[in-house]
């Protein structure tokens, strides 16, 4: 036992000696303290990475917390993810900390400073990636992390839980084709997000396999929000050769499509069929109830939390963990054969 502690102290002392600072200064950097200059902090962080330093995590943390980090908390699917993390936290007697930070691609620098001070059991991140320096800082403090990626495609060295976006896009489009639709539009998510592109690829595969020509004018990129779906659908439905069906890349965008259809005097599904994505609670209560692709958001969060706890229990594991959960089509009342 003493040998393990001594080894960590020697490594810490080496870092301090090489950096030309005291061991207490290195300790402040490790604990996210603010009373260290930016230049000294950068020097110490680089040396910690060079030495491969990892804090031993044999003792209990200051508080049994699981932290979940979003770039925005107003998205309706965020609640499903929170509930998934909360379920696992209750099982181990931990609390959940919610943090909003950064962009959809990565949390901000203010977050990493805060999480180093909080020292949670681990972190679940709803981002497409994590900067190298953030990964190193978390690993050196023995804070395990897992990314949930409905919004992207994490790097190979990042443990992650995702879902089958391509299959979901394929299933949604095949459903519309099997109903008889040939003029099918798609409003996927942002163009710089892998999940948006994967759903679009599934759409293209279904159309091509069925021998249906794809009209580039019926392909649009939205923002996964109601407004994005509404704006793009208004444009598509204003065309003289409008689509008879639209696959929206999220349920919120699908709600926007329903609003746009009403603004054009179209009935759903008599005049226009609509398919969403996610199967959040609002999907079954929309009018008409929304046909959609179920993305198992709550289970994704549960699996990510359990994966994080496994990494905490076995921090020396070198295998990269990736889990992809299946999606499924849920048929309700917003789709029908074309008029």
C-alpha positions as a Python dict, from the first residue, in 0.01 Angstrom:
ca = {
    (1, 'X'): (0, 0, 0),
    (2, 'X'): (279, 246, 102),
    (3, 'X'): (468, 161, -215),
    (4, 'X'): (177, 278, -435),
    (5, 'X'): (144, 606, -245),
    (6, 'X'): (520, 667, -252),
    (7, 'X'): (532, 608, -626),
    (8, 'X'): (267, 875, -680),
    (9, 'X'): (452, 1116, -447),
    (10, 'X'): (778, 1062, -629),
    (11, 'X'): (609, 1136, -961),
    (12, 'X'): (447, 1448, -815),
    (13, 'X'): (782, 1561, -676),
    (14, 'X'): (948, 1505, -1013),
    (15, 'X'): (688, 1721, -1181),
    (16, 'X'): (735, 1996, -923),
    (17, 'X'): (1116, 1984, -952),
    (18, 'X'): (1113, 1992, -1334),
    (19, 'X'): (861, 2278, -1340),
    (20, 'X'): (1059, 2470, -1081),
    (21, 'X'): (761, 2503, -848),
    (22, 'X'): (657, 2361, -513),
    (23, 'X'): (463, 2038, -468),
    (24, 'X'): (178, 2245, -327),
    (25, 'X'): (160, 2441, -654),
    (26, 'X'): (134, 2117, -850),
    (27, 'X'): (-136, 2006, -608),
    (28, 'X'): (-327, 2330, -670),
    (29, 'X'): (-317, 2264, -1044),
    (30, 'X'): (-441, 1908, -991),
    (31, 'X'): (-731, 2035, -780),
    (32, 'X'): (-833, 2310, -1021),
    (33, 'X'): (-743, 2595, -785),
    (34, 'X'): (-748, 2943, -938),
    (35, 'X'): (-451, 3092, -751),
    (36, 'X'): (-196, 2967, -1005),
    (37, 'X'): (-78, 3171, -1303),
    (38, 'X'): (-184, 3058, -1652),
    (39, 'X'): (180, 3004, -1758),
    (40, 'X'): (259, 2790, -1454),
    (41, 'X'): (-63, 2593, -1496),
    (42, 'X'): (18, 2519, -1860),
    (43, 'X'): (374, 2410, -1773),
    (44, 'X'): (254, 2178, -1496),
    (45, 'X'): (-24, 2028, -1712),
    (46, 'X'): (226, 1948, -1987),
    (47, 'X'): (461, 1782, -1742),
    (48, 'X'): (176, 1581, -1586),
    (49, 'X'): (98, 1450, -1933),
    (50, 'X'): (465, 1384, -2009),
    (51, 'X'): (506, 1181, -1688),
    (52, 'X'): (173, 1003, -1742),
    (53, 'X'): (70, 1103, -1391),
    (54, 'X'): (-258, 963, -1260),
    (55, 'X'): (-391, 1040, -917),
    (56, 'X'): (-466, 725, -717),
    (57, 'X'): (-840, 704, -651),
    (58, 'X'): (-847, 449, -370),
    (59, 'X'): (-1025, 682, -129),
    (60, 'X'): (-1377, 816, -163),
    (61, 'X'): (-1416, 1146, -350),
    (62, 'X'): (-1520, 1459, -166),
    (63, 'X'): (-1883, 1401, -270),
    (64, 'X'): (-2048, 1107, -449),
    (65, 'X'): (-2149, 1296, -763),
    (66, 'X'): (-2208, 1197, -1125),
    (67, 'X'): (-2185, 1498, -1353),
    (68, 'X'): (-2372, 1524, -1684),
    (69, 'X'): (-2270, 1805, -1918),
    (70, 'X'): (-2479, 1955, -2202),
    (71, 'X'): (-2420, 2244, -2437),
    (72, 'X'): (-2787, 2335, -2397),
    (73, 'X'): (-3053, 2224, -2151),
    (74, 'X'): (-3357, 2351, -2341),
    (75, 'X'): (-3360, 2053, -2578),
    (76, 'X'): (-3654, 1828, -2490),
    (77, 'X'): (-3447, 1511, -2518),
    (78, 'X'): (-3212, 1636, -2246),
    (79, 'X'): (-3464, 1528, -1981),
    (80, 'X'): (-3452, 1168, -2106),
    (81, 'X'): (-3075, 1164, -2066),
    (82, 'X'): (-3095, 1319, -1719),
    (83, 'X'): (-3344, 1054, -1608),
    (84, 'X'): (-3111, 780, -1732),
    (85, 'X'): (-2815, 915, -1535),
    (86, 'X'): (-3036, 973, -1230),
    (87, 'X'): (-3147, 608, -1229),
    (88, 'X'): (-2789, 479, -1211),
    (89, 'X'): (-2692, 744, -954),
    (90, 'X'): (-2974, 632, -723),
    (91, 'X'): (-2854, 273, -746),
    (92, 'X'): (-2517, 369, -594),
    (93, 'X'): (-2639, 644, -359),
    (94, 'X'): (-2492, 929, -564),
    (95, 'X'): (-2631, 1266, -666),
    (96, 'X'): (-2641, 1415, -1016),
    (97, 'X'): (-2485, 1750, -1112),
    (98, 'X'): (-2610, 1921, -1430),
    (99, 'X'): (-2376, 2154, -1616),
    (100, 'X'): (-2436, 2363, -1928),
    (101, 'X'): (-2122, 2466, -2113),
    (102, 'X'): (-1961, 2522, -2451),
    (103, 'X'): (-2093, 2439, -2797),
    (104, 'X'): (-2242, 2118, -2932),
    (105, 'X'): (-1888, 2004, -3019),
    (106, 'X'): (-1711, 2050, -2685),
    (107, 'X'): (-1754, 2199, -2334),
    (108, 'X'): (-1591, 2531, -2250),
    (109, 'X'): (-1270, 2593, -2056),
    (110, 'X'): (-1464, 2719, -1752),
    (111, 'X'): (-1617, 2372, -1717),
    (112, 'X'): (-1288, 2184, -1691),
    (113, 'X'): (-1173, 2418, -1413),
    (114, 'X'): (-1496, 2356, -1221),
    (115, 'X'): (-1502, 1979, -1259),
    (116, 'X'): (-1145, 1947, -1132),
    (117, 'X'): (-1255, 2124, -814),
    (118, 'X'): (-1575, 1918, -776),
    (119, 'X'): (-1395, 1584, -829),
    (120, 'X'): (-1708, 1379, -916),
    (121, 'X'): (-1716, 1001, -943),
    (122, 'X'): (-1716, 1055, -1318),
    (123, 'X'): (-1857, 1260, -1603),
    (124, 'X'): (-2113, 1188, -1876),
    (125, 'X'): (-2078, 1434, -2165),
    (126, 'X'): (-2335, 1505, -2438),
    (127, 'X'): (-2089, 1631, -2698),
    (128, 'X'): (-1934, 1505, -3019),
    (129, 'X'): (-1576, 1535, -2895),
    (130, 'X'): (-1348, 1641, -2611),
    (131, 'X'): (-1025, 1842, -2655),
    (132, 'X'): (-703, 1651, -2594),
    (133, 'X'): (-604, 1871, -2301),
    (134, 'X'): (-942, 1811, -2132),
    (135, 'X'): (-904, 1435, -2170),
    (136, 'X'): (-556, 1445, -2023),
    (137, 'X'): (-661, 1664, -1730),
    (138, 'X'): (-949, 1430, -1642),
    (139, 'X'): (-732, 1119, -1673),
    (140, 'X'): (-452, 1262, -1460),
    (141, 'X'): (-708, 1324, -1183),
    (142, 'X'): (-861, 975, -1223),
    (143, 'X'): (-1199, 1122, -1324),
    (144, 'X'): (-1347, 876, -1579),
    (145, 'X'): (-1564, 1014, -1860),
    (146, 'X'): (-1796, 878, -2129),
    (147, 'X'): (-1953, 1062, -2420),
    (148, 'X'): (-2315, 1014, -2528),
    (149, 'X'): (-2316, 1098, -2896),
    (150, 'X'): (-2658, 1154, -3045),
    (151, 'X'): (-2478, 1462, -3168),
    (152, 'X'): (-2160, 1328, -3318),
    (153, 'X'): (-1886, 1072, -3361),
    (154, 'X'): (-1626, 1067, -3078),
    (155, 'X'): (-1258, 1005, -3133),
    (156, 'X'): (-1135, 642, -3111),
    (157, 'X'): (-978, 693, -2767),
    (158, 'X'): (-1300, 822, -2609),
    (159, 'X'): (-1543, 577, -2442),
    (160, 'X'): (-1887, 643, -2587),
    (161, 'X'): (-2247, 530, -2622),
    (162, 'X'): (-2441, 605, -2939),
    (163, 'X'): (-2726, 480, -3151),
    (164, 'X'): (-2771, 347, -3503),
    (165, 'X'): (-2842, 673, -3688),
    (166, 'X'): (-2794, 531, -4037),
    (167, 'X'): (-3037, 246, -3969),
    (168, 'X'): (-3287, 492, -3824),
    (169, 'X'): (-3276, 708, -4137),
    (170, 'X'): (-3312, 400, -4354),
    (171, 'X'): (-3614, 269, -4160),
    (172, 'X'): (-3795, 605, -4164),
    (173, 'X'): (-3751, 647, -4540),
    (174, 'X'): (-3840, 286, -4624),
    (175, 'X'): (-4165, 327, -4431),
    (176, 'X'): (-4261, 623, -4649),
    (177, 'X'): (-4160, 442, -4968),
    (178, 'X'): (-4362, 136, -4871),
    (179, 'X'): (-4665, 361, -4827),
    (180, 'X'): (-4622, 467, -5191),
    (181, 'X'): (-4443, 802, -5157),
    (182, 'X'): (-4197, 899, -5429),
    (183, 'X'): (-4155, 1273, -5363),
    (184, 'X'): (-3987, 1248, -5024),
    (185, 'X'): (-3803, 1534, -4858),
    (186, 'X'): (-3564, 1527, -4563),
    (187, 'X'): (-3481, 1793, -4307),
    (188, 'X'): (-3187, 1651, -4117),
    (189, 'X'): (-2984, 1825, -3845),
    (190, 'X'): (-2682, 2058, -3869),
    (191, 'X'): (-2443, 1982, -4152),
    (192, 'X'): (-2141, 1957, -3921),
    (193, 'X'): (-2286, 1681, -3702),
    (194, 'X'): (-2218, 1316, -3780),
    (195, 'X'): (-2563, 1200, -3668),
    (196, 'X'): (-2726, 1438, -3920),
    (197, 'X'): (-2511, 1303, -4201),
    (198, 'X'): (-2569, 940, -4097),
    (199, 'X'): (-2948, 986, -4103),
    (200, 'X'): (-2917, 1155, -4442),
    (201, 'X'): (-2707, 863, -4570),
    (202, 'X'): (-2977, 622, -4451),
    (203, 'X'): (-3236, 827, -4639),
    (204, 'X'): (-3026, 822, -4957),
    (205, 'X'): (-2966, 447, -4931),
    (206, 'X'): (-3338, 375, -4900),
    (207, 'X'): (-3427, 598, -5194),
    (208, 'X'): (-3148, 464, -5417),
    (209, 'X'): (-3225, 100, -5335),
    (210, 'X'): (-3590, 162, -5429),
    (211, 'X'): (-3484, 315, -5761),
    (212, 'X'): (-3626, 657, -5672),
    (213, 'X'): (-3449, 969, -5796),
    (214, 'X'): (-3345, 1205, -5516),
    (215, 'X'): (-3429, 1570, -5572),
    (216, 'X'): (-3148, 1784, -5421),
    (217, 'X'): (-3403, 2060, -5358),
    (218, 'X'): (-3579, 1830, -5111),
    (219, 'X'): (-3267, 1787, -4894),
    (220, 'X'): (-3227, 2044, -4618),
    (221, 'X'): (-3022, 2091, -4301),
    (222, 'X'): (-3202, 2215, -3992),
    (223, 'X'): (-3105, 2279, -3631),
    (224, 'X'): (-3300, 2002, -3450),
    (225, 'X'): (-3544, 2268, -3321),
    (226, 'X'): (-3903, 2354, -3414),
    (227, 'X'): (-3801, 2673, -3593),
    (228, 'X'): (-3556, 2494, -3822),
    (229, 'X'): (-3816, 2237, -3924),
    (230, 'X'): (-4077, 2506, -3983),
    (231, 'X'): (-3855, 2726, -4201),
    (232, 'X'): (-3727, 2445, -4422),
    (233, 'X'): (-4073, 2287, -4459),
    (234, 'X'): (-4227, 2622, -4555),
    (235, 'X'): (-3976, 2642, -4839),
    (236, 'X'): (-4031, 2282, -4956),
    (237, 'X'): (-4410, 2297, -4934),
    (238, 'X'): (-4419, 2624, -5127),
    (239, 'X'): (-4283, 2452, -5437),
    (240, 'X'): (-4522, 2358, -5721),
    (241, 'X'): (-4377, 2005, -5710),
    (242, 'X'): (-4387, 1983, -5331),
    (243, 'X'): (-4306, 1656, -5151),
    (244, 'X'): (-4586, 1427, -5036),
    (245, 'X'): (-4378, 1321, -4735),
    (246, 'X'): (-4103, 1470, -4519),
    (247, 'X'): (-3861, 1288, -4289),
    (248, 'X'): (-3752, 1528, -4014),
    (249, 'X'): (-3425, 1464, -3831),
    (250, 'X'): (-3583, 1520, -3488),
    (251, 'X'): (-3929, 1522, -3332),
    (252, 'X'): (-3902, 1895, -3268),
    (253, 'X'): (-3829, 1960, -3634),
    (254, 'X'): (-4124, 1734, -3721),
    (255, 'X'): (-4350, 1954, -3505),
    (256, 'X'): (-4226, 2247, -3711),
    (257, 'X'): (-4313, 2057, -4030),
    (258, 'X'): (-4668, 1997, -3900),
    (259, 'X'): (-4704, 2371, -3836),
    (260, 'X'): (-4576, 2453, -4185),
    (261, 'X'): (-4820, 2206, -4340),
    (262, 'X'): (-5108, 2378, -4161),
    (263, 'X'): (-4984, 2718, -4281),
    (264, 'X'): (-5001, 2588, -4638),
    (265, 'X'): (-5352, 2448, -4587),
    (266, 'X'): (-5230, 2088, -4597),
    (267, 'X'): (-5368, 1811, -4379),
    (268, 'X'): (-5143, 1555, -4211),
    (269, 'X'): (-5136, 1274, -4316),
    (270, 'X'): (-5403, 1313, -4591),
    (271, 'X'): (-5193, 1562, -4789),
    (272, 'X'): (-4851, 1526, -4627),
    (273, 'X'): (-4692, 1242, -4430),
    (274, 'X'): (-4438, 1332, -4161),
    (275, 'X'): (-4182, 1116, -3977),
    (276, 'X'): (-3980, 1243, -3681),
    (277, 'X'): (-3678, 1112, -3491),
    (278, 'X'): (-3607, 1049, -3119),
    (279, 'X'): (-3956, 954, -2989),
    (280, 'X'): (-3955, 1207, -2707),
    (281, 'X'): (-4273, 1247, -2501),
    (282, 'X'): (-4421, 1520, -2721),
    (283, 'X'): (-4428, 1285, -3022),
    (284, 'X'): (-4724, 1083, -2898),
    (285, 'X'): (-4918, 1395, -2793),
    (286, 'X'): (-4881, 1597, -3113),
    (287, 'X'): (-5179, 1622, -3346),
    (288, 'X'): (-5168, 1389, -3524),
    (289, 'X'): (-4955, 1157, -3309),
    (290, 'X'): (-4613, 1143, -3470),
    (291, 'X'): (-4466, 845, -3651),
    (292, 'X'): (-4102, 854, -3550),
    (293, 'X'): (-3776, 667, -3502),
    (294, 'X'): (-3719, 577, -3139),
    (295, 'X'): (-3370, 658, -3018),
    (296, 'X'): (-3328, 496, -2674),
    (297, 'X'): (-3205, 814, -2506),
    (298, 'X'): (-3272, 711, -2147),
    (299, 'X'): (-3102, 375, -2193),
    (300, 'X'): (-2808, 545, -2366),
    (301, 'X'): (-2759, 758, -2056),
    (302, 'X'): (-2790, 457, -1826),
    (303, 'X'): (-2532, 260, -2025),
    (304, 'X'): (-2296, 558, -2037),
    (305, 'X'): (-2320, 599, -1659),
    (306, 'X'): (-2252, 230, -1598),
    (307, 'X'): (-1962, 235, -1842),
    (308, 'X'): (-1816, 532, -1653),
    (309, 'X'): (-1845, 344, -1321),
    (310, 'X'): (-1672, 40, -1473),
    (311, 'X'): (-1387, 263, -1589),
    (312, 'X'): (-1362, 405, -1239),
    (313, 'X'): (-1341, 55, -1092),
    (314, 'X'): (-1074, -48, -1345),
    (315, 'X'): (-888, 271, -1445),
    (316, 'X'): (-593, 83, -1594),
    (317, 'X'): (-798, -75, -1872),
    (318, 'X'): (-654, 8, -2213),
    (319, 'X'): (-941, -110, -2432),
    (320, 'X'): (-1152, 163, -2587),
    (321, 'X'): (-1520, 108, -2524),
    (322, 'X'): (-1789, 187, -2780),
    (323, 'X'): (-2152, 84, -2750),
    (324, 'X'): (-2415, 142, -3019),
    (325, 'X'): (-2781, 83, -2938),
    (326, 'X'): (-3047, -6, -3194),
    (327, 'X'): (-3316, 234, -3311),
    (328, 'X'): (-3672, 130, -3403),
    (329, 'X'): (-3960, 271, -3606),
    (330, 'X'): (-4275, 370, -3413),
    (331, 'X'): (-4576, 404, -3644),
    (332, 'X'): (-4851, 639, -3529),
    (333, 'X'): (-5095, 865, -3717),
    (334, 'X'): (-4879, 1113, -3908),
    (335, 'X'): (-4810, 885, -4206),
    (336, 'X'): (-5040, 743, -4475),
    (337, 'X'): (-5035, 662, -4849),
    (338, 'X'): (-4997, 970, -5072),
    (339, 'X'): (-5314, 1140, -5204),
}
